[in-house]
Amino acid sequence: MMEAGGSRRNSIELVGVKTGTAMPAEMREALHLRGLVPAGIEDFGKQEMRAFKQLMSKTSNLEKYEFMATLRCMSVNLFFRLVLNHFKEVAPIIYTPTVGEACLNYSYIYPFIHPSKTSVGLFITLRDTECIDTVIENYRNTMAQQIDPEIAVITDGSRILGLGDLGVNGMGIPVGKLQLYVAIAGLNPARCLPIVLDFGTNTQKYLDDPLYLGTRERRPDDETFYAAAGTVLGALFREFPGMLVQFEDFSTDHAFGLLDRWRNKAMCFNDDIQGTGCVILGGFISAVEQAGIPARDQRILFVGAGSAGVGVAKQLVDYLVIEHGIPEDEARAMFWFVDSRGMITANRGDRLAEHKVYFARHDNGDTQCATLEDTVEYVRPTALIGMSTIYKAFSEPILARMDEMNPTARPIIFPLSNPETKAECTFEEAMRCTGNRVLFASGTAFPDYTVPETGEVKVPGQGNNMYVFPAIGLGSVLCKPERITDTMVFAVAKALAGSLSEQERARGELYPRIERIREVSAGLAAAFITQAVREGLAKETHWIEIVESGMSGGEPDGAASIGKYARRVLGEVKRLMWAPTASVEQYIVEAAATENPDDI
Ligand SMILES: O=C([O-])CC(=O)C(=O)O
Ligand SMILES: [Mg+2]
């Protein structure tokens, strides 16, 4: 096994380097390392402890992010063991909120070391789209063993979180999302492809910044954008048939435009529209169940009327119609919106953007509310949903009013803007101002809150799409639906609400504890696959058989039985999820079998 010479020897050396302090004695001998490395021979657990200690010793979150990014280049295996085994601490570093800070600084912290092959993503400029086949060929040549990617997360950096147009710096988002795909959904890291469409930026600061890494020009017009994006997507779907594309953080119009153009043609979804909608719906279902008033008595005030907010509200309407039998007109009348000009009404005097018309109020008579405060007094909401990216828009007086106005029902307050610097309020504020009664979900991660009087620790719900996109993606990658339908996404939202444990429910939580996210995601993926099979859209016949074997027992039809069918699928989903290798011996066997140990 240890003979030297040629690429075999190189491969063994690489394995040796990758195992680091875990390198077995005979490998050290064979590689002539006697005297060159410390004596201690460790297992992976020890390495993980040391890495975690080093990580935690960094004082700023950005330093922690950089540490993780470097670790990822050095050992995929160690990186993911750290993420998986310390998810609660590490997720906010590699993902939101720190990833936002990392994107803002992307051009400054870009590493000097060459990234490991698996972390290579695609940076595609407008010029590159003219020779897209070469770009894909180049990517292929970097891939070990020529395995095709099974998922791409793609952005053009034009609307990164709530931070705006960051251009190429937005690459941190597809990278971070895919790291969560591996940790949460067990996708193989070697088969994940982050892509940024570097078509320029309209942010002058970057155009003027000598260290900006992207294309130094303004963004193209719509026609050029759609043609160029179409060239890239067409090539990706052609070259990697069966690959899932997740659209991420495109400016709102393009997000909807791309989704409309591709959703019926290929396996794709938009995380900010469908993923965010799904996770909010899941949390909302749980909140409505716990609020203490009938669903149809909810009065829901949305703050921020971008198309994402409106899209989310429409999903809530569908839910109220389908699950609570409320007629659509009545369900729609349970919603109010506030934008920068105040409450959205049909007679406000301005021309409403197309997407706002559906929810514009017609029953306000002469009343117009110019501010959120006025609208709250007028609507007397039971639920306040923030998608405004306005920091502290839910001021303490507004939160206190939500408490006073809802003496019997528990107020629902969802500050969903992201990252923390854009959040409408914090968990601590919402708890304090509502006598700890709030049913809370935020877009960013907030710390736990200890109730001063009782010492009870309250855990904030994180209505972040990380609860669902990994499951939608995993489900898609496994059963390969011809397309991803709203009803498949709806099945995931319902399964998410259904995934709360007895204790979580008793504590008034709206989402399962983050530590359980991998297990929960497997269940959600199973619900997705089951629904895809039921809709006749799953192309992997393997799943059709498994789902049908579960259905053949004569169980009742209908959405409520999805969970039951899904359980039969769950075992198979779990079996197929990737996990980092825990034993050094196994790792060496795997690494020796691959051309490129960087990938494991
Ligand atoms: O990345 C996140 O944390 C959630 C998300 O998709 C966004 O805010 O665009
Ligand atoms: Mg996003």
XYZ file of C-alpha atoms and ligand atoms in Angstrom:
610
model
C 0.000 0.000 0.000
C 2.797 2.355 0.740
C 5.090 2.028 -2.260
C 6.312 5.307 -3.544
C 6.179 6.501 -7.117
C 3.999 8.351 -9.598
C 0.532 9.615 -8.958
C -0.160 6.829 -6.498
C 2.489 8.232 -4.231
C 1.058 11.729 -4.670
C -2.313 10.488 -3.711
C -1.009 8.856 -0.557
C 0.836 12.005 0.343
C -2.273 14.013 -0.066
C -4.138 11.598 2.139
C -1.388 11.959 4.694
C -1.554 15.704 4.641
C -5.303 15.605 4.924
C -5.316 13.385 7.986
C -2.848 15.740 9.682
C -2.273 14.809 13.304
C -4.374 11.688 12.792
C -1.857 10.213 10.367
C -1.105 6.623 11.406
C 2.446 5.683 12.386
C 3.144 3.516 9.353
C 2.044 6.283 7.009
C 4.350 8.740 8.741
C 7.136 6.218 8.271
C 6.390 5.675 4.606
C 6.284 9.391 3.952
C 9.612 9.944 5.750
C 8.028 12.187 8.336
C 9.850 10.833 11.367
C 10.953 13.793 13.454
C 8.953 16.251 11.405
C 5.600 16.010 13.147
C 4.514 15.917 16.809
C 4.334 12.464 18.351
C 0.664 12.468 19.285
C -1.489 10.400 16.952
C -5.035 11.586 17.290
C -8.454 10.556 16.169
C -10.776 12.869 14.295
C -12.658 13.712 17.482
C -9.554 15.297 19.009
C -8.884 17.296 15.867
C -12.423 18.514 15.969
C -12.030 19.601 19.599
C -8.901 21.564 18.744
C -10.511 23.172 15.701
C -13.555 24.182 17.727
C -11.367 25.654 20.438
C -9.438 27.653 17.867
C -12.652 28.811 16.265
C -14.115 29.989 19.548
C -10.930 31.804 20.504
C -11.450 34.302 17.667
C -12.977 37.487 18.891
C -14.906 38.740 15.881
C -17.448 36.831 13.842
C -15.694 37.767 10.635
C -12.486 36.185 11.915
C -14.466 33.089 12.757
C -15.853 33.073 9.231
C -12.352 33.349 7.775
C -11.122 30.561 10.005
C -13.909 28.307 8.766
C -13.265 29.257 5.143
C -9.613 28.322 5.500
C -10.483 25.099 7.278
C -12.843 24.219 4.448
C -9.952 24.532 2.002
C -7.741 22.363 4.153
C -10.099 19.560 5.072
C -13.641 19.141 3.865
C -14.099 16.321 6.326
C -13.008 18.256 9.395
C -14.940 21.311 8.292
C -18.202 19.427 8.047
C -17.673 17.507 11.244
C -17.298 20.818 12.986
C -20.423 22.201 11.347
C -22.501 19.116 12.042
C -21.424 18.501 15.599
C -21.569 22.152 16.676
C -24.352 23.316 14.436
C -25.900 25.827 16.792
C -22.596 27.679 17.246
C -21.212 27.300 13.745
C -24.286 27.910 11.565
C -24.481 31.627 12.468
C -20.845 31.931 11.357
C -20.899 30.196 7.993
C -24.448 31.353 7.330
C -26.694 34.184 8.430
C -25.947 36.570 10.110
C -22.146 36.461 9.668
C -22.330 35.514 6.003
C -23.831 38.963 5.380
C -20.779 40.623 6.901
C -18.557 38.249 4.946
C -20.254 39.270 1.691
C -19.793 42.950 2.487
C -16.101 42.171 2.943
C -15.756 39.457 0.317
C -13.332 41.372 -1.891
C -11.165 42.156 1.136
C -11.049 38.703 2.699
C -10.755 36.701 -0.510
C -8.115 34.095 0.314
C -4.647 34.012 -1.200
C -4.446 30.261 -1.029
C -5.961 28.446 -3.941
C -9.305 27.108 -2.817
C -9.618 23.349 -2.733
C -11.136 21.911 -5.833
C -14.499 21.245 -4.305
C -14.938 24.808 -3.195
C -14.450 26.192 -6.686
C -17.577 27.837 -7.877
C -18.318 29.582 -11.126
C -17.904 33.310 -11.617
C -19.652 34.017 -14.903
C -19.428 37.438 -16.537
C -21.498 38.664 -19.464
C -18.490 38.029 -21.721
C -18.246 34.489 -20.383
C -21.809 33.769 -21.399
C -20.679 34.061 -25.010
C -18.475 31.019 -24.510
C -20.405 29.262 -21.805
C -19.425 25.808 -23.056
C -15.773 26.597 -22.373
C -16.650 27.755 -18.865
C -18.468 24.516 -18.171
C -15.664 22.497 -19.718
C -13.168 24.263 -17.453
C -15.317 23.473 -14.460
C -15.568 19.839 -15.529
C -11.809 19.633 -15.666
C -11.542 20.663 -12.040
C -13.928 17.987 -10.895
C -12.524 14.857 -9.412
C -13.723 11.651 -11.033
C -15.893 13.649 -13.384
C -18.919 13.483 -11.133
C -21.524 15.953 -12.192
C -22.870 18.457 -9.705
C -26.367 17.604 -8.529
C -27.203 21.061 -7.262
C -26.246 24.627 -8.148
C -27.117 27.672 -6.078
C -26.990 30.717 -8.291
C -27.162 34.443 -7.593
C -26.296 37.612 -9.436
C -25.571 39.400 -6.165
C -28.197 42.035 -6.860
C -30.166 41.630 -3.614
C -27.985 39.966 -1.027
C -30.056 39.340 2.125
C -31.358 42.807 3.065
C -28.021 44.359 2.127
C -28.707 45.316 -1.464
C -26.596 45.028 -4.609
C -23.224 43.557 -3.655
C -22.201 42.389 -7.126
C -19.657 39.584 -7.144
C -19.321 39.847 -3.365
C -22.623 38.006 -3.220
C -20.725 34.756 -3.957
C -20.601 34.184 -0.202
C -24.307 33.362 -0.289
C -24.314 30.393 -2.711
C -21.223 29.087 -0.935
C -22.905 29.375 2.479
C -26.206 27.906 1.302
C -24.433 24.904 -0.167
C -22.481 24.342 3.026
C -25.808 24.109 4.804
C -27.032 21.721 2.120
C -24.215 19.397 3.053
C -24.621 19.804 6.809
C -28.403 19.754 6.981
C -29.479 17.696 4.013
C -26.500 15.409 3.559
C -25.684 16.379 -0.017
C -22.245 15.371 -1.184
C -19.957 18.441 -1.015
C -18.229 17.405 -4.222
C -21.538 17.678 -6.046
C -22.461 21.199 -4.975
C -21.863 24.079 -7.364
C -22.030 27.727 -6.238
C -22.442 30.207 -9.082
C -22.380 33.975 -9.266
C -23.533 35.724 -12.423
C -21.095 38.611 -12.286
C -22.992 40.863 -14.664
C -21.875 44.092 -12.960
C -23.181 46.107 -10.043
C -25.066 49.332 -9.625
C -23.382 50.042 -6.313
C -21.059 52.943 -7.015
C -18.935 52.215 -3.950
C -17.834 48.915 -5.490
C -17.285 50.376 -8.928
C -14.912 52.851 -7.295
C -13.233 50.353 -4.955
C -9.775 49.314 -6.173
C -10.082 45.992 -4.347
C -13.483 45.069 -5.796
C -13.084 41.683 -7.455
C -15.979 41.723 -9.879
C -16.868 43.219 -13.225
C -16.505 46.952 -12.979
C -19.550 48.072 -14.892
C -23.193 48.813 -14.276
C -25.780 46.079 -14.584
C -27.234 45.440 -18.048
C -30.832 46.156 -19.089
C -33.533 43.538 -18.608
C -33.301 42.195 -22.114
C -29.562 41.537 -21.853
C -29.962 40.125 -18.348
C -32.602 37.563 -19.305
C -30.785 36.570 -22.493
C -27.476 36.065 -20.676
C -29.012 34.306 -17.672
C -30.957 32.149 -20.121
C -27.762 31.150 -21.884
C -26.200 30.079 -18.605
C -29.234 28.189 -17.350
C -29.835 26.523 -20.709
C -26.238 25.304 -20.750
C -26.374 24.092 -17.152
C -29.571 22.116 -17.637
C -28.216 20.674 -20.892
C -24.776 19.732 -19.587
C -25.895 18.492 -16.193
C -29.261 16.899 -16.782
C -31.045 16.160 -13.539
C -29.267 18.976 -11.700
C -31.343 21.188 -9.415
C -30.946 24.958 -9.662
C -31.755 27.113 -6.656
C -32.174 30.807 -7.435
C -30.935 32.981 -4.605
C -30.920 36.676 -3.800
C -31.801 38.097 -7.190
C -33.422 41.522 -7.179
C -37.141 41.034 -6.754
C -38.245 41.538 -10.358
C -35.615 39.233 -11.746
C -36.328 36.686 -9.037
C -39.928 36.448 -10.179
C -38.972 36.785 -13.855
C -36.493 33.905 -13.772
C -38.810 31.710 -11.786
C -41.681 32.316 -14.218
C -39.459 31.562 -17.175
C -37.954 28.336 -15.803
C -40.226 26.760 -13.230
C -42.220 24.721 -15.706
C -39.254 23.775 -17.843
C -36.674 22.506 -15.387
C -36.007 21.440 -11.840
C -35.553 24.781 -10.073
C -36.971 26.924 -7.317
C -36.399 30.323 -5.800
C -35.342 30.158 -2.187
C -36.377 33.717 -1.319
C -39.840 33.363 -2.788
C -40.703 29.706 -2.247
C -38.253 28.800 0.525
C -38.940 31.867 2.630
C -42.676 31.591 1.957
C -42.571 27.959 3.007
C -40.711 28.526 6.268
C -42.914 31.438 7.249
C -45.985 29.415 6.451
C -44.650 26.565 8.586
C -44.070 28.937 11.516
C -47.372 30.672 10.927
C -49.282 27.377 11.025
C -47.666 26.630 14.388
C -48.344 30.170 15.660
C -51.999 30.096 14.641
C -52.382 26.767 16.434
C -50.937 28.258 19.616
C -52.350 31.803 19.513
C -55.540 31.035 21.390
C -58.029 32.454 18.855
C -59.582 30.822 15.796
C -57.528 31.159 12.611
C -60.264 33.153 10.909
C -60.079 35.848 13.618
C -56.460 36.658 12.839
C -55.767 40.191 11.566
C -52.416 40.105 9.844
C -50.393 43.227 9.162
C -47.452 42.988 6.764
C -44.817 45.681 6.973
C -42.966 45.952 3.665
C -44.762 45.210 0.434
C -42.019 43.961 -1.865
C -43.038 41.111 -4.083
C -41.469 38.653 -1.641
C -43.761 39.872 1.174
C -46.775 39.758 -1.092
C -45.767 36.290 -2.277
C -45.573 35.093 1.316
C -48.979 36.599 2.147
C -50.503 34.820 -0.839
C -49.184 31.527 0.466
C -50.812 32.275 3.826
C -54.092 32.990 2.007
C -53.822 29.626 0.219
C -53.240 27.933 3.545
C -56.273 29.599 5.147
C -58.391 28.600 2.164
C -57.177 25.016 1.911
C -56.730 24.091 5.537
C -59.366 26.222 7.244
C -61.984 26.339 4.521
C -62.136 30.137 4.566
C -63.379 31.549 1.214
C -60.584 33.347 -0.661
C -62.142 36.818 -0.406
C -62.540 36.481 3.325
C -59.040 35.116 3.737
C -57.610 37.977 1.716
C -59.512 40.467 3.871
C -57.561 39.190 6.894
C -54.440 40.946 5.514
C -53.249 44.567 5.540
C -50.013 45.944 4.118
C -47.876 48.952 4.936
C -45.263 50.266 2.520
C -43.148 53.433 2.542
C -46.286 55.516 1.928
C -48.363 53.938 4.670
C -51.294 51.547 4.595
C -51.950 50.226 1.116
C -55.441 51.127 0.006
C -57.095 51.294 -3.394
C -57.924 54.992 -2.919
C -54.621 56.187 -1.562
C -54.071 58.335 -4.608
C -50.953 56.739 -6.060
C -50.639 54.151 -8.771
C -49.965 50.867 -7.013
C -47.340 48.501 -8.369
C -49.000 45.502 -9.979
C -48.085 43.067 -7.212
C -49.633 45.279 -4.500
C -53.076 45.506 -6.032
C -54.364 42.140 -4.780
C -54.073 43.141 -1.112
C -55.013 46.837 -1.422
C -57.866 47.592 0.990
C -61.189 48.763 -0.354
C -62.979 48.987 2.987
C -61.117 51.925 4.490
C -63.559 54.655 3.431
C -61.764 57.963 3.893
C -59.187 56.580 6.274
C -55.584 56.633 5.123
C -52.766 55.779 7.519
C -49.439 57.379 6.726
C -47.350 55.533 9.302
C -46.998 52.095 10.799
C -48.130 53.459 14.183
C -51.376 54.781 12.676
C -51.946 51.557 10.781
C -51.486 49.482 13.914
C -54.100 51.624 15.702
C -56.469 51.328 12.769
C -56.048 47.595 12.042
C -55.564 46.347 15.625
C -53.540 43.413 14.301
C -53.125 40.042 15.948
C -50.051 39.337 13.818
C -47.266 41.664 12.707
C -45.015 40.394 9.938
C -41.922 42.430 9.017
C -40.336 42.153 5.589
C -39.308 45.791 5.368
C -35.521 45.667 5.940
C -36.126 48.651 8.260
C -34.087 48.264 11.414
C -36.259 48.602 14.547
C -39.394 49.322 12.523
C -41.239 47.466 15.300
C -40.469 50.039 17.954
C -41.031 49.297 21.618
C -44.262 51.347 21.709
C -45.597 49.352 18.746
C -44.665 46.065 20.395
C -46.320 47.199 23.619
C -49.486 48.088 21.689
C -49.524 44.597 20.175
C -49.567 43.280 23.716
C -52.335 45.606 24.895
C -54.481 45.004 21.847
C -54.329 41.244 22.280
C -55.084 40.581 25.917
C -56.488 37.102 25.334
C -54.687 35.917 22.205
C -50.909 35.645 22.098
C -49.576 38.250 19.645
C -47.711 36.890 16.629
C -44.627 38.965 15.789
C -42.313 37.959 12.948
C -39.456 40.434 12.245
C -38.199 38.601 9.185
C -35.705 41.038 7.682
C -32.190 39.865 7.524
C -29.406 40.228 8.688
C -29.629 41.581 12.210
C -28.857 45.155 11.131
C -32.123 45.117 9.174
C -34.321 43.254 11.647
C -37.560 45.022 12.644
C -36.976 44.163 16.311
C -35.002 41.768 18.461
C -36.289 38.763 20.377
C -35.456 40.421 23.652
C -37.541 43.509 22.779
C -40.480 41.433 21.625
C -40.424 39.356 24.814
C -40.041 42.294 27.147
C -42.761 44.413 25.547
C -45.356 41.631 25.468
C -44.901 40.232 28.942
C -43.111 37.243 27.345
C -46.312 36.205 25.561
C -45.145 36.761 21.996
C -45.170 34.023 19.375
C -41.954 34.987 17.670
C -40.027 34.158 14.532
C -37.172 36.153 13.045
C -35.172 35.968 9.835
C -31.846 36.179 11.602
C -30.528 34.262 14.612
C -31.145 36.001 17.941
C -29.761 34.873 21.289
C -31.959 33.046 23.781
C -33.770 35.228 26.298
C -33.842 34.612 30.016
C -37.009 35.849 31.695
C -35.642 37.972 34.565
C -38.452 37.128 37.017
C -38.352 33.355 36.574
C -34.988 32.543 35.065
C -36.794 30.617 32.318
C -34.828 30.475 29.070
C -36.880 31.239 25.950
C -35.616 30.212 22.527
C -36.468 32.442 19.546
C -37.955 30.859 16.453
C -35.752 31.408 13.456
C -38.072 31.718 10.472
C -35.121 31.324 8.201
C -35.422 29.389 4.989
C -32.635 27.062 6.149
C -35.410 25.001 7.753
C -36.774 24.180 4.328
C -34.489 24.797 1.365
C -32.233 21.857 2.244
C -35.266 19.574 2.319
C -36.709 20.924 -0.933
C -33.287 20.488 -2.509
C -32.638 17.039 -1.080
C -36.105 15.854 -2.039
C -35.569 17.156 -5.576
C -32.110 15.703 -5.975
C -33.390 12.309 -4.858
C -36.671 11.955 -6.720
C -35.997 14.361 -9.589
C -39.412 15.881 -10.141
C -40.061 17.197 -13.639
C -40.727 20.516 -11.954
C -41.190 21.801 -8.413
C -44.790 22.758 -7.730
C -46.282 25.026 -5.067
C -48.081 22.028 -3.626
C -44.792 20.207 -3.051
C -43.511 23.266 -1.208
C -46.775 23.442 0.735
C -46.292 19.820 1.819
C -42.894 20.800 3.241
C -44.391 23.740 5.196
C -47.021 21.474 6.707
C -44.457 18.844 7.543
C -42.340 21.536 9.211
C -45.238 22.595 11.435
C -45.884 18.929 12.128
C -42.279 18.308 13.102
C -42.470 20.102 16.453
C -41.977 17.796 19.394
C -44.380 17.779 22.333
C -41.882 19.708 24.453
C -41.225 22.299 21.763
C -44.936 22.896 21.427
C -45.396 23.085 25.187
C -42.690 25.727 25.384
C -44.525 27.807 22.789
C -41.844 27.381 20.131
C -42.695 27.662 16.460
C -39.829 25.757 14.901
C -38.028 22.629 15.954
C -34.837 23.161 17.900
C -31.958 23.931 15.573
C -29.969 20.984 16.924
C -32.579 18.668 15.354
C -32.483 20.304 11.951
C -30.818 17.429 10.111
C -33.286 14.876 11.372
C -36.199 17.233 10.717
C -34.975 17.958 7.201
C -34.932 14.277 6.339
C -38.614 14.133 7.299
C -39.400 17.232 5.269
C -37.581 15.805 2.252
C -39.642 12.646 2.651
C -42.837 14.728 2.661
C -41.639 16.514 -0.480
C -40.861 13.258 -2.291
C -44.163 11.752 -1.267
C -46.013 14.742 -2.645
C -43.969 14.707 -5.873
C -44.848 11.053 -6.384
C -48.513 11.736 -5.687
C -48.483 14.456 -8.298
C -47.001 12.028 -10.794
C -43.933 14.204 -11.305
C -41.126 12.159 -9.717
C -38.865 10.759 -12.412
C -36.923 8.388 -10.152
C -39.161 5.328 -10.257
C -37.409 3.885 -7.214
C -39.357 6.375 -5.075
C -42.624 5.719 -6.786
C -42.418 2.130 -5.600
C -41.522 3.073 -2.042
C -44.281 5.657 -1.739
C -46.811 3.400 -3.387
C -45.967 0.502 -1.127
C -46.880 2.819 1.732
C -50.107 3.858 0.074
C -51.304 0.389 -0.826
C -52.537 -0.378 2.667
C -55.785 1.450 1.989
C -54.991 4.511 4.073
C -57.272 7.455 3.474
C -56.388 9.805 0.688
C -55.769 13.515 1.195
C -53.112 15.850 2.427
C -53.388 14.810 6.065
C -52.053 11.373 5.275
C -48.830 12.674 3.736
C -46.992 12.391 7.015
C -47.908 8.765 7.279
C -46.731 7.918 3.778
C -43.654 10.003 4.285
C -42.501 7.855 7.177
C -42.032 4.960 4.775
C -39.836 7.128 2.623
C -37.889 8.526 5.533
C -35.665 5.509 6.106
C -34.554 5.556 2.495
C -33.879 9.313 2.548
C -31.742 8.961 5.659
C -29.803 6.085 4.143
C -28.806 8.250 1.188
C -27.609 11.306 3.120
C -23.889 12.055 3.019
C -21.993 12.445 6.282
C -18.336 13.143 6.944
C -16.286 10.084 7.709
C -15.801 9.577 11.420
C -12.909 7.105 11.466
C -9.378 7.754 10.266
C -9.081 4.244 8.817
C -12.246 4.604 6.784
C -11.146 8.030 5.627
C -7.851 6.689 4.344
C -9.590 3.907 2.464
C -11.928 6.419 0.839
C -9.175 8.910 0.107
C -6.927 6.271 -1.459
C -9.776 5.257 -3.733
C -10.220 8.716 -5.175
C -8.037 10.643 -7.544
C -8.536 13.713 -5.466
C -8.599 13.428 -1.694
C -9.531 17.096 -1.582
C -13.050 15.926 -2.137
C -13.569 13.931 0.978
O -29.978 33.631 3.644
C -30.805 33.845 4.552
O -30.509 33.918 5.729
C -32.255 33.954 4.172
C -32.385 34.395 2.795
O -32.412 33.621 1.872
C -32.373 35.838 2.514
O -32.500 36.636 3.431
O -32.204 36.169 1.343
Mg -31.820 34.493 0.079
